[in-house]
Short mmCIF file of C-alpha atoms in Angstrom, two decimals:
data_model
loop_
_atom_site.label_atom_id
_atom_site.label_comp_id
_atom_site.label_asym_id
_atom_site.label_seq_id
_atom_site.Cartn_x
_atom_site.Cartn_y
_atom_site.Cartn_z
CA MET A 1 -4.54 -35.60 -6.28
CA ARG A 2 -8.06 -35.64 -7.61
CA THR A 3 -10.04 -32.38 -8.02
CA ASP A 4 -13.75 -32.36 -8.77
CA LEU A 5 -16.00 -29.45 -9.67
CA GLU A 6 -19.73 -29.98 -9.86
CA HIS A 7 -22.06 -27.33 -11.25
CA VAL A 8 -19.82 -24.53 -9.98
CA GLY A 9 -20.97 -20.96 -10.50
CA LYS A 10 -19.52 -17.60 -9.54
CA ARG A 11 -20.91 -14.06 -9.88
CA TYR A 12 -19.36 -10.61 -9.46
CA GLY A 13 -22.35 -8.34 -8.90
CA ASP A 14 -24.55 -8.70 -11.96
CA THR A 15 -21.82 -10.38 -14.04
CA ARG A 16 -21.84 -14.15 -14.18
CA ALA A 17 -18.20 -15.18 -14.37
CA LEU A 18 -18.70 -18.95 -14.21
CA ALA A 19 -21.81 -21.02 -14.77
CA ASP A 20 -22.41 -24.74 -14.28
CA VAL A 21 -18.76 -25.78 -14.47
CA THR A 22 -18.39 -29.49 -14.02
CA ILE A 23 -14.94 -31.04 -14.50
CA SER A 24 -12.88 -33.83 -12.94
CA LEU A 25 -9.11 -33.62 -12.79
CA SER A 26 -7.42 -36.93 -11.93
CA GLU A 27 -4.02 -37.77 -10.44
CA GLU A 28 -2.66 -38.07 -14.01
CA ASP A 29 -3.63 -34.53 -14.92
CA GLN A 30 -0.35 -33.02 -13.77
CA VAL A 31 -0.49 -30.02 -16.13
CA VAL A 32 -3.91 -28.52 -16.74
CA VAL A 33 -4.15 -25.60 -19.13
CA LEU A 34 -7.15 -23.31 -19.28
CA ILE A 35 -7.66 -21.64 -22.64
CA GLY A 36 -10.36 -19.59 -24.29
CA PRO A 37 -11.28 -16.02 -25.11
CA SER A 38 -10.62 -13.16 -22.68
CA GLY A 39 -13.42 -12.76 -20.15
CA GLY A 40 -14.31 -16.42 -20.57
CA GLY A 41 -13.76 -17.32 -16.89
CA LYS A 42 -10.15 -18.64 -16.92
CA SER A 43 -8.88 -16.38 -14.12
CA THR A 44 -12.01 -16.93 -12.03
CA LEU A 45 -11.68 -20.69 -12.27
CA LEU A 46 -7.99 -20.43 -11.36
CA ARG A 47 -8.84 -18.31 -8.35
CA LEU A 48 -11.47 -20.80 -7.19
CA LEU A 49 -8.98 -23.65 -7.58
CA GLY A 50 -6.38 -21.70 -5.61
CA GLY A 51 -8.74 -20.73 -2.78
CA LEU A 52 -8.59 -17.02 -3.59
CA GLU A 53 -12.32 -16.95 -4.16
CA THR A 54 -15.20 -19.18 -3.09
CA ALA A 55 -17.95 -20.47 -5.38
CA ASP A 56 -21.48 -19.12 -5.13
CA GLU A 57 -23.00 -22.34 -6.46
CA GLY A 58 -21.97 -25.96 -6.75
CA ALA A 59 -19.22 -27.91 -4.99
CA LEU A 60 -15.45 -28.18 -5.33
CA SER A 61 -13.55 -31.01 -3.72
CA ARG A 62 -10.00 -32.29 -3.54
CA ASN A 63 -9.56 -36.02 -2.94
CA GLY A 64 -13.19 -36.15 -1.97
CA ILE A 65 -12.86 -33.44 0.67
CA GLU A 66 -14.81 -30.25 0.03
CA PHE A 67 -12.84 -27.02 -0.46
CA PRO A 68 -12.75 -24.81 2.63
CA ARG A 69 -15.13 -21.83 2.90
CA THR A 70 -14.06 -19.94 6.04
CA GLU A 71 -11.19 -17.43 5.84
CA PRO A 72 -8.77 -19.20 8.29
CA GLU A 73 -9.29 -22.49 6.43
CA LEU A 74 -8.93 -20.81 3.04
CA ARG A 75 -5.71 -19.14 4.20
CA GLU A 76 -4.30 -22.49 5.19
CA PHE A 77 -5.41 -23.91 1.82
CA ARG A 78 -3.78 -21.05 -0.10
CA ARG A 79 -0.53 -21.65 1.78
CA GLN A 80 -0.34 -25.13 0.22
CA ASN A 81 -0.46 -23.61 -3.28
CA GLY A 82 1.72 -21.22 -5.26
CA PHE A 83 0.18 -18.40 -7.26
CA LEU A 84 1.63 -16.40 -10.15
CA PHE A 85 -0.07 -13.41 -11.72
CA GLN A 86 0.04 -11.79 -15.13
CA ALA A 87 1.41 -8.50 -13.68
CA PHE A 88 4.00 -10.26 -11.46
CA ASN A 89 2.68 -8.54 -8.31
CA LEU A 90 6.04 -8.59 -6.54
CA PHE A 91 6.27 -6.34 -3.49
CA PRO A 92 8.00 -3.25 -4.85
CA HIS A 93 9.55 -2.14 -1.54
CA LEU A 94 11.40 -5.41 -1.09
CA SER A 95 14.46 -6.84 -2.90
CA ALA A 96 14.05 -9.96 -5.02
CA LEU A 97 15.60 -11.98 -2.19
CA GLU A 98 13.21 -10.55 0.42
CA ASN A 99 10.24 -11.17 -1.84
CA ILE A 100 11.06 -14.86 -1.71
CA VAL A 101 12.33 -15.07 1.90
CA LEU A 102 9.50 -13.14 3.56
CA PRO A 103 6.67 -15.67 2.81
CA LEU A 104 8.97 -18.60 3.71
CA VAL A 105 9.73 -17.06 7.11
CA GLU A 106 6.39 -15.44 7.98
CA VAL A 107 3.94 -17.85 6.39
CA HIS A 108 5.77 -21.20 6.33
CA HIS A 109 7.79 -20.58 9.48
CA TRP A 110 11.20 -21.43 8.03
CA GLU A 111 14.39 -20.36 9.78
CA ARG A 112 15.74 -17.22 8.11
CA ASN A 113 19.04 -18.91 7.14
CA ALA A 114 17.23 -21.87 5.64
CA ALA A 115 14.88 -19.49 3.77
CA HIS A 116 17.84 -17.61 2.35
CA ALA A 117 19.49 -20.82 1.21
CA ARG A 118 16.25 -22.03 -0.39
CA ALA A 119 15.73 -18.65 -2.14
CA GLU A 120 19.26 -18.78 -3.58
CA GLU A 121 18.79 -22.36 -4.73
CA VAL A 122 15.53 -21.53 -6.54
CA VAL A 123 16.79 -18.34 -8.23
CA GLU A 124 19.95 -20.09 -9.30
CA ARG A 125 17.80 -22.63 -11.11
CA PHE A 126 16.01 -19.72 -12.80
CA GLY A 127 19.30 -17.96 -13.68
CA MET A 128 18.55 -14.97 -11.51
CA LYS A 129 21.16 -15.17 -8.78
CA ALA A 130 22.89 -11.97 -9.90
CA HIS A 131 19.66 -10.01 -9.40
CA LEU A 132 18.83 -11.08 -5.86
CA SER A 133 19.59 -7.70 -4.28
CA LYS A 134 17.60 -5.74 -6.87
CA ARG A 135 14.15 -4.31 -6.28
CA PRO A 136 11.39 -5.01 -8.81
CA ALA A 137 11.66 -1.55 -10.40
CA GLU A 138 15.29 -2.33 -11.28
CA MET A 139 14.39 -5.49 -13.19
CA SER A 140 12.85 -6.19 -16.59
CA GLY A 141 9.39 -7.73 -16.89
CA GLY A 142 10.85 -11.16 -17.62
CA GLN A 143 13.20 -10.99 -14.66
CA GLN A 144 10.37 -9.91 -12.36
CA GLN A 145 8.22 -12.78 -13.57
CA ARG A 146 11.06 -15.25 -12.94
CA ILE A 147 11.41 -13.92 -9.37
CA ALA A 148 7.64 -14.12 -8.92
CA LEU A 149 7.76 -17.72 -10.17
CA ALA A 150 10.61 -18.43 -7.69
CA ARG A 151 8.49 -16.94 -4.91
CA ALA A 152 5.48 -19.02 -5.91
CA MET A 153 7.35 -22.30 -5.84
CA ALA A 154 9.98 -21.79 -3.14
CA HIS A 155 7.87 -23.61 -0.53
CA SER A 156 7.28 -26.58 -2.88
CA PRO A 157 3.54 -26.00 -3.35
CA ALA A 158 1.16 -28.87 -3.99
CA THR A 159 -0.25 -27.05 -7.02
CA LEU A 160 1.23 -24.11 -8.88
CA LEU A 161 -1.47 -21.84 -10.29
CA LEU A 162 -0.33 -19.53 -13.09
CA ASP A 163 -2.64 -16.80 -14.35
CA GLU A 164 -1.57 -15.80 -17.84
CA PRO A 165 2.07 -15.63 -16.71
CA THR A 166 3.42 -14.39 -20.05
CA SER A 167 0.69 -12.01 -21.21
CA ALA A 168 2.59 -8.91 -20.09
CA LEU A 169 5.93 -9.95 -21.58
CA ASP A 170 7.64 -9.30 -24.91
CA PRO A 171 8.26 -12.36 -27.18
CA GLU A 172 11.83 -12.98 -26.00
CA MET A 173 10.98 -12.79 -22.31
CA LYS A 174 7.85 -14.81 -23.00
CA ALA A 175 9.96 -17.62 -24.39
CA GLU A 176 12.32 -17.51 -21.39
CA VAL A 177 9.48 -17.75 -18.87
CA LEU A 178 7.69 -20.51 -20.84
CA ASP A 179 10.96 -22.49 -20.94
CA LEU A 180 11.08 -22.32 -17.15
CA ILE A 181 7.46 -23.39 -16.83
CA GLU A 182 8.08 -26.25 -19.21
CA ASP A 183 10.99 -27.36 -16.99
CA LEU A 184 8.71 -27.28 -13.99
CA CYS A 185 6.11 -29.34 -15.89
CA ARG A 186 8.74 -31.91 -16.73
CA SER A 187 10.00 -32.06 -13.15
CA GLY A 188 6.57 -33.36 -12.07
CA GLN A 189 5.20 -30.15 -10.56
CA ARG A 190 1.40 -30.10 -10.61
CA ILE A 191 0.42 -26.97 -12.54
CA VAL A 192 -2.84 -25.31 -13.47
CA LEU A 193 -2.21 -22.53 -15.97
CA SER A 194 -4.34 -20.10 -17.92
CA THR A 195 -2.78 -18.86 -21.16
CA HIS A 196 -3.24 -17.59 -24.67
CA GLU A 197 -0.06 -19.46 -25.76
CA MET A 198 -1.66 -22.30 -27.78
CA GLY A 199 1.70 -23.81 -28.78
CA PHE A 200 2.65 -24.16 -25.16
CA ALA A 201 -0.77 -25.54 -24.23
CA ARG A 202 -0.60 -28.16 -26.95
CA GLN A 203 2.94 -29.20 -26.07
CA CYS A 204 2.81 -29.27 -22.26
CA ALA A 205 -0.78 -29.85 -21.18
CA ASP A 206 -2.08 -33.21 -20.00
CA THR A 207 -5.60 -31.77 -19.97
CA VAL A 208 -6.96 -28.68 -21.67
CA VAL A 209 -10.08 -26.93 -20.42
CA PHE A 210 -11.69 -24.49 -22.89
CA LEU A 211 -13.81 -21.82 -21.22
CA SER A 212 -16.05 -19.32 -22.97
CA GLY A 213 -18.78 -17.13 -21.54
CA GLY A 214 -18.13 -18.67 -18.12
CA ARG A 215 -18.90 -22.20 -19.32
CA VAL A 216 -16.72 -25.19 -20.08
CA GLU A 217 -17.02 -25.72 -23.81
CA GLU A 218 -14.56 -28.60 -23.92
CA CYS A 219 -12.33 -30.51 -21.57
CA GLY A 220 -9.96 -33.32 -22.47
CA PRO A 221 -6.46 -34.34 -23.50
CA ALA A 222 -4.58 -31.56 -25.35
CA LYS A 223 -4.33 -33.63 -28.54
CA ASP A 224 -8.09 -34.24 -28.68
CA VAL A 225 -9.05 -30.60 -27.98
CA PHE A 226 -6.61 -29.15 -30.49
CA ASP A 227 -6.85 -31.73 -33.29
CA HIS A 228 -10.47 -32.85 -33.04
CA PRO A 229 -12.49 -30.24 -31.14
CA CYS A 230 -16.11 -31.31 -30.67
CA SER A 231 -17.48 -27.80 -29.99
CA GLU A 232 -18.07 -25.31 -32.82
CA THR A 233 -17.00 -22.45 -30.52
CA VAL A 234 -13.67 -24.15 -29.81
CA ARG A 235 -13.15 -24.89 -33.48
CA GLN A 236 -13.78 -21.27 -34.45
CA PHE A 237 -11.56 -19.92 -31.66
CA LEU A 238 -8.68 -22.22 -32.54
CA SER A 239 -8.92 -21.51 -36.24
CA LYS A 240 -8.70 -17.81 -35.45
CA VAL A 241 -5.81 -17.90 -32.98
CA MET A 242 -3.81 -20.55 -34.89
CA LYS A 243 -4.16 -18.65 -38.19
CA TRP A 244 -1.08 -16.46 -37.69
CA MET B 1 14.43 30.47 -25.35
CA TRP B 2 11.43 32.71 -24.52
CA LYS B 3 10.31 30.17 -21.94
CA SER B 4 13.75 30.30 -20.30
CA ALA B 5 13.81 34.13 -20.36
CA PHE B 6 10.32 34.22 -18.81
CA SER B 7 11.40 31.83 -16.12
CA TYR B 8 14.43 34.01 -15.31
CA PHE B 9 12.21 37.08 -15.18
CA ILE B 10 9.78 35.47 -12.71
CA SER B 11 12.66 34.29 -10.54
CA LEU B 12 14.11 37.82 -10.55
CA CYS B 13 10.75 39.34 -9.56
CA LEU B 14 10.38 36.87 -6.69
CA LEU B 15 13.93 37.57 -5.47
CA ALA B 16 13.35 41.34 -5.72
CA SER B 17 10.09 41.08 -3.78
CA PHE B 18 11.75 38.97 -1.09
CA CYS B 19 14.61 41.47 -0.78
CA PHE B 20 12.14 44.33 -0.56
CA VAL B 21 10.18 42.69 2.25
CA LEU B 22 13.40 41.78 4.06
CA TRP B 23 14.67 45.39 3.74
CA VAL B 24 11.35 46.79 5.08
CA VAL B 25 11.49 44.38 8.04
CA VAL B 26 15.18 44.96 8.81
CA SER B 27 15.15 48.70 8.35
CA HIS B 28 12.33 49.24 10.84
CA ASP B 29 13.34 51.20 13.95
CA TYR B 30 13.37 48.49 16.59
CA HIS B 31 13.63 48.85 20.37
CA TRP B 32 14.76 45.39 21.37
CA GLU B 33 15.68 46.61 24.84
CA ALA B 34 11.91 46.90 25.52
CA ILE B 35 11.40 43.14 25.49
CA THR B 36 14.78 42.11 26.92
CA PRO B 37 13.28 41.53 30.39
CA TYR B 38 10.88 39.02 28.77
CA ARG B 39 13.61 36.81 27.29
CA ALA B 40 13.22 34.14 29.95
CA ASN B 41 9.42 34.13 29.54
CA LEU B 42 9.73 33.74 25.75
CA LEU B 43 12.22 30.87 26.19
CA SER B 44 10.00 29.13 28.71
CA GLY B 45 7.03 29.62 26.30
CA TRP B 46 9.06 28.12 23.50
CA LEU B 47 9.94 25.12 25.63
CA THR B 48 6.26 24.69 26.56
CA THR B 49 5.33 24.79 22.85
CA LEU B 50 8.05 22.24 22.10
CA TRP B 51 6.82 19.89 24.87
CA LEU B 52 3.11 20.21 24.18
CA SER B 53 3.59 19.87 20.39
CA THR B 54 5.72 16.74 20.87
CA ALA B 55 3.11 15.18 23.17
CA ALA B 56 0.25 16.20 20.83
CA LEU B 57 2.12 14.85 17.83
CA VAL B 58 2.57 11.41 19.39
CA LEU B 59 -1.03 11.34 20.70
CA SER B 60 -2.44 12.51 17.38
CA ILE B 61 -0.62 9.73 15.49
CA ILE B 62 -2.17 7.16 17.92
CA ILE B 63 -5.69 8.63 17.68
CA GLY B 64 -5.33 9.11 13.89
CA ALA B 65 -4.29 5.45 13.47
CA LEU B 66 -7.28 4.32 15.56
CA LEU B 67 -9.67 6.45 13.48
CA THR B 68 -8.13 5.00 10.27
CA ALA B 69 -8.57 1.49 11.65
CA GLY B 70 -12.20 2.33 12.55
CA GLN B 71 -12.88 3.66 9.07
CA LEU B 72 -11.30 0.66 7.30
CA SER B 73 -12.66 -1.96 9.73
CA GLY B 74 -15.52 -2.87 7.43
CA GLN B 75 -17.93 -2.39 10.38
CA ARG B 76 -20.61 -0.01 9.18
CA ALA B 77 -21.25 1.54 12.63
CA SER B 78 -17.60 2.24 13.50
CA SER B 79 -16.87 3.48 9.99
CA LEU B 80 -19.80 5.91 10.16
CA LEU B 81 -18.86 7.06 13.67
CA CYS B 82 -15.25 7.77 12.61
CA ARG B 83 -16.44 9.56 9.49
CA ILE B 84 -18.78 11.79 11.56
CA TYR B 85 -15.93 12.59 13.98
CA ILE B 86 -13.51 13.45 11.18
CA GLU B 87 -15.95 15.62 9.30
CA GLY B 88 -17.11 17.31 12.52
CA ILE B 89 -13.60 18.15 13.66
CA ARG B 90 -12.32 19.24 10.23
CA GLY B 91 -15.36 21.38 9.55
CA THR B 92 -15.29 23.44 12.78
CA PRO B 93 -12.76 26.04 14.12
CA LEU B 94 -10.04 24.82 16.44
CA LEU B 95 -10.59 27.88 18.59
CA THR B 96 -14.12 26.81 19.54
CA GLN B 97 -12.97 23.23 20.04
CA ILE B 98 -10.38 24.44 22.56
CA LEU B 99 -13.02 26.57 24.37
CA ILE B 100 -15.57 23.75 24.46
CA GLY B 101 -12.87 21.19 25.42
CA TYR B 102 -11.64 23.20 28.41
CA TYR B 103 -14.60 25.24 29.72
CA LEU B 104 -17.33 22.66 29.07
CA VAL B 105 -15.98 19.11 28.76
CA ALA B 106 -12.90 19.24 31.01
CA ASN B 107 -14.85 21.35 33.52
CA ALA B 108 -17.68 18.80 33.56
CA VAL B 109 -15.30 15.92 34.36
CA GLY B 110 -13.31 18.01 36.86
CA TRP B 111 -10.02 18.13 34.95
CA ASP B 112 -8.24 21.41 35.56
CA SER B 113 -4.93 21.08 33.72
CA ARG B 114 -4.90 23.71 30.97
CA LEU B 115 -1.80 22.22 29.40
CA GLY B 116 -3.21 18.64 29.58
CA VAL B 117 -6.54 19.72 28.01
CA GLY B 118 -4.66 21.71 25.41
CA ILE B 119 -2.59 18.70 24.38
CA VAL B 120 -5.67 16.44 24.17
CA VAL B 121 -7.77 18.93 22.17
CA LEU B 122 -4.90 19.65 19.80
CA SER B 123 -4.31 15.90 19.36
CA CYS B 124 -7.99 15.21 18.65
CA PHE B 125 -8.01 18.06 16.10
CA SER B 126 -4.85 16.95 14.30
CA ALA B 127 -5.83 13.28 14.44
CA ALA B 128 -8.85 13.97 12.22
CA TYR B 129 -6.58 15.28 9.49
CA LEU B 130 -3.96 12.53 10.00
CA ALA B 131 -6.69 9.85 9.82
CA GLU B 132 -7.61 11.05 6.31
CA ILE B 133 -3.94 11.17 5.30
CA PHE B 134 -3.42 7.62 6.61
CA ARG B 135 -6.58 6.33 4.94
CA ALA B 136 -5.72 7.87 1.58
CA GLY B 137 -2.20 6.37 1.82
CA ILE B 138 -3.49 2.88 2.57
CA GLU B 139 -6.23 3.01 -0.08
CA SER B 140 -3.66 4.11 -2.68
CA ILE B 141 -1.90 0.72 -2.45
CA PRO B 142 -3.04 -1.19 -5.57
CA GLN B 143 -5.45 -4.11 -5.22
CA SER B 144 -2.89 -6.34 -6.91
CA GLN B 145 -0.68 -6.02 -3.80
CA TRP B 146 -3.53 -7.16 -1.53
CA LEU B 147 -4.29 -10.02 -3.91
CA SER B 148 -0.67 -11.10 -4.00
CA ALA B 149 -0.45 -11.05 -0.21
CA ARG B 150 -3.63 -13.14 0.04
CA ALA B 151 -2.35 -15.61 -2.52
CA ILE B 152 0.90 -16.05 -0.51
CA GLY B 153 -1.19 -16.87 2.57
CA PHE B 154 -0.65 -13.73 4.61
CA SER B 155 -3.26 -12.95 7.23
CA GLU B 156 -4.83 -9.47 7.17
CA ALA B 157 -2.51 -8.33 9.98
CA GLN B 158 0.54 -9.66 8.10
CA THR B 159 -0.65 -7.98 4.90
CA TYR B 160 -0.77 -4.60 6.70
CA ARG B 161 2.51 -5.15 8.46
CA PHE B 162 4.66 -6.48 5.63
CA VAL B 163 3.02 -5.16 2.46
CA VAL B 164 0.65 -2.24 2.92
CA ILE B 165 2.10 -0.07 5.69
CA PRO B 166 5.71 -0.07 4.43
CA GLN B 167 4.48 1.10 1.01
CA ALA B 168 1.91 3.50 2.41
CA VAL B 169 4.42 5.25 4.71
CA ARG B 170 6.35 6.57 1.73
CA ARG B 171 3.20 8.05 0.25
CA ILE B 172 1.89 9.43 3.55
CA LEU B 173 5.10 11.20 4.66
CA PRO B 174 4.89 14.54 2.76
CA ALA B 175 1.28 15.22 3.78
CA ALA B 176 1.84 14.01 7.38
CA ALA B 177 4.92 16.28 7.72
CA GLY B 178 2.76 19.23 6.58
CA GLN B 179 0.13 18.31 9.17
CA PHE B 180 2.77 18.04 11.96
CA ALA B 181 4.04 21.53 11.10
CA ASN B 182 0.43 22.78 11.19
CA LEU B 183 -0.07 21.20 14.59
CA ILE B 184 2.94 23.12 15.99
CA LYS B 185 1.63 26.40 14.63
CA ASP B 186 -1.94 25.63 15.69
CA SER B 187 -0.75 25.21 19.26
CA SER B 188 -0.51 29.02 19.37
CA LEU B 189 -4.33 29.09 19.68
CA LEU B 190 -4.10 27.59 23.16
CA PHE B 191 -3.68 31.15 24.43
CA VAL B 192 -7.50 31.26 24.67
CA ILE B 193 -7.31 28.91 27.69
CA SER B 194 -4.18 30.71 28.98
CA VAL B 195 -1.67 27.96 28.35
CA GLN B 196 1.70 29.69 28.86
CA GLU B 197 3.03 28.67 25.45
CA PHE B 198 5.26 30.66 23.04
CA THR B 199 2.62 32.89 21.43
CA MET B 200 0.98 33.58 24.81
CA GLN B 201 4.32 34.82 26.17
CA ALA B 202 4.77 37.08 23.11
CA ARG B 203 1.24 38.45 23.60
CA GLU B 204 2.01 39.27 27.25
CA ALA B 205 5.32 40.91 26.35
CA ASN B 206 3.51 43.01 23.74
CA ALA B 207 0.71 43.95 26.16
CA ASN B 208 3.19 45.12 28.74
CA THR B 209 5.60 47.02 26.45
CA TYR B 210 3.60 47.94 23.31
CA ALA B 211 6.70 46.82 21.39
CA THR B 212 4.59 44.73 18.98
CA PHE B 213 7.21 43.75 16.36
CA GLU B 214 9.93 43.16 18.94
CA ALA B 215 7.55 40.82 20.83
CA TYR B 216 6.15 38.95 17.84
CA LEU B 217 9.14 38.70 15.45
CA PRO B 218 10.93 36.10 17.65
CA LEU B 219 7.92 33.82 16.90
CA ILE B 220 9.12 33.54 13.27
CA LEU B 221 12.47 32.10 14.37
CA GLY B 222 11.02 30.07 17.22
CA TYR B 223 8.37 28.26 15.17
CA PHE B 224 10.72 27.81 12.23
CA ILE B 225 13.27 26.05 14.47
CA LEU B 226 10.48 23.61 15.44
CA THR B 227 8.92 23.02 11.97
CA PHE B 228 12.04 22.89 9.81
CA PRO B 229 13.54 19.73 11.39
CA ILE B 230 10.22 17.97 10.66
CA SER B 231 10.54 18.92 7.00
CA LEU B 232 14.18 17.70 6.93
CA LEU B 233 13.27 14.43 8.70
CA SER B 234 10.37 13.83 6.33
CA ARG B 235 12.64 14.24 3.29
CA HIS B 236 15.24 11.99 4.81
CA LEU B 237 12.64 9.29 5.48
CA GLU B 238 11.14 9.72 1.99
CA ASP B 239 14.61 8.94 0.57
CA ARG B 240 15.02 6.00 2.91
CA PHE B 241 11.66 4.46 1.99
CA HIS B 242 12.12 5.22 -1.70
CA TYR B 243 11.66 2.06 -3.76
CA GLU B 244 10.51 3.04 -7.26
CA ASP B 245 12.83 3.45 -10.27
#
């Protein structure tokens, strides 16, 4: 699947979140990692790619077909993807099982029994089967994020979009969730992920996009961006975050 | 230790005050035989209050939900219209609304049912308060929940049905239960258009016998029997919809 962005811009009121973003992601770019300082535009770009927002300027296309712009088309587009947020965003009034089953039944029109079976299969893979009947408030952050990940990928999405999935977790839980994401990367799942975990980005990414001030400072294979950054901004950022 | 002693002292004062009031009420020289002939009237009034309150409660939920939908529709005109209605109703006395509703509006359209008009006016009045309770409940659901629902691919209707309303109900219940109890007690104002409800019957018994306390004291028990189950049901539902910690 090829994704092209040409001169894409996005504003929130007076704040320019993205400006003149032009990148091409090819079929080989299975794992794309967005890095850069906070407020640099990573989440906005992820939301544009996932159809949660529409661009104010420029054009986005997938396999040569322009991204949808009307709400019904966008909804259909979003249904093909899976989204994971920093703060898990599980539905607190539903059990872990219902959090996964509800979208399968109501959005993807699965039979309830098939949805249950699929939910159990996914959570077993994530080592969460014992927690299926629990509500989010009864689970730790890491457990909630694993359930949220199970929900995001239960319908086998074309692209999994992960917005700083480990930022709200302690180091141990962070490692557990990153292990799961690494497994997904290896299994061939197409993933676009924004993160501050440079070790993970270097190890798993096919392509790294560095965003700062809403602009793409650098975009290329992980090895090139981390070992031989062309931009001074990227060099300074990496030297700071890799220092400790 | 001082804090605990102070707390005991306050509790004791409250208990003593309650006992004093109870003693004053109980030790009064009553003449219950004076209102005995009006028992059937009081019972019929109570049943009328029960029926009209139930009907007004259901109707007020429907009108309140419509007003909330109007306010949250995103349409400027409907939002403004609902806002004006809510502020207008909440800022003016129910008594005048009942008088205008029956003697001017219902009269103008040729509707003569005092009970019917009473139910509609009471519903319209209570709906304005319920609409604000519903709106506040819905707006208290964090944006992250809406975002999550959108990301999953829910339509707006599905987001309300599966995500927002189930969570909002838990937050709305205590305030809504209070409003329902108010509605029952407010129905006593329908005496101004001579609806034969509970308070009206007590007023008539008093007017005929001059046994004021004997006529009005049954109202305490009568209204409490109607409002207390609402409080119990609300608590039961709050427990049922409880999902945090």
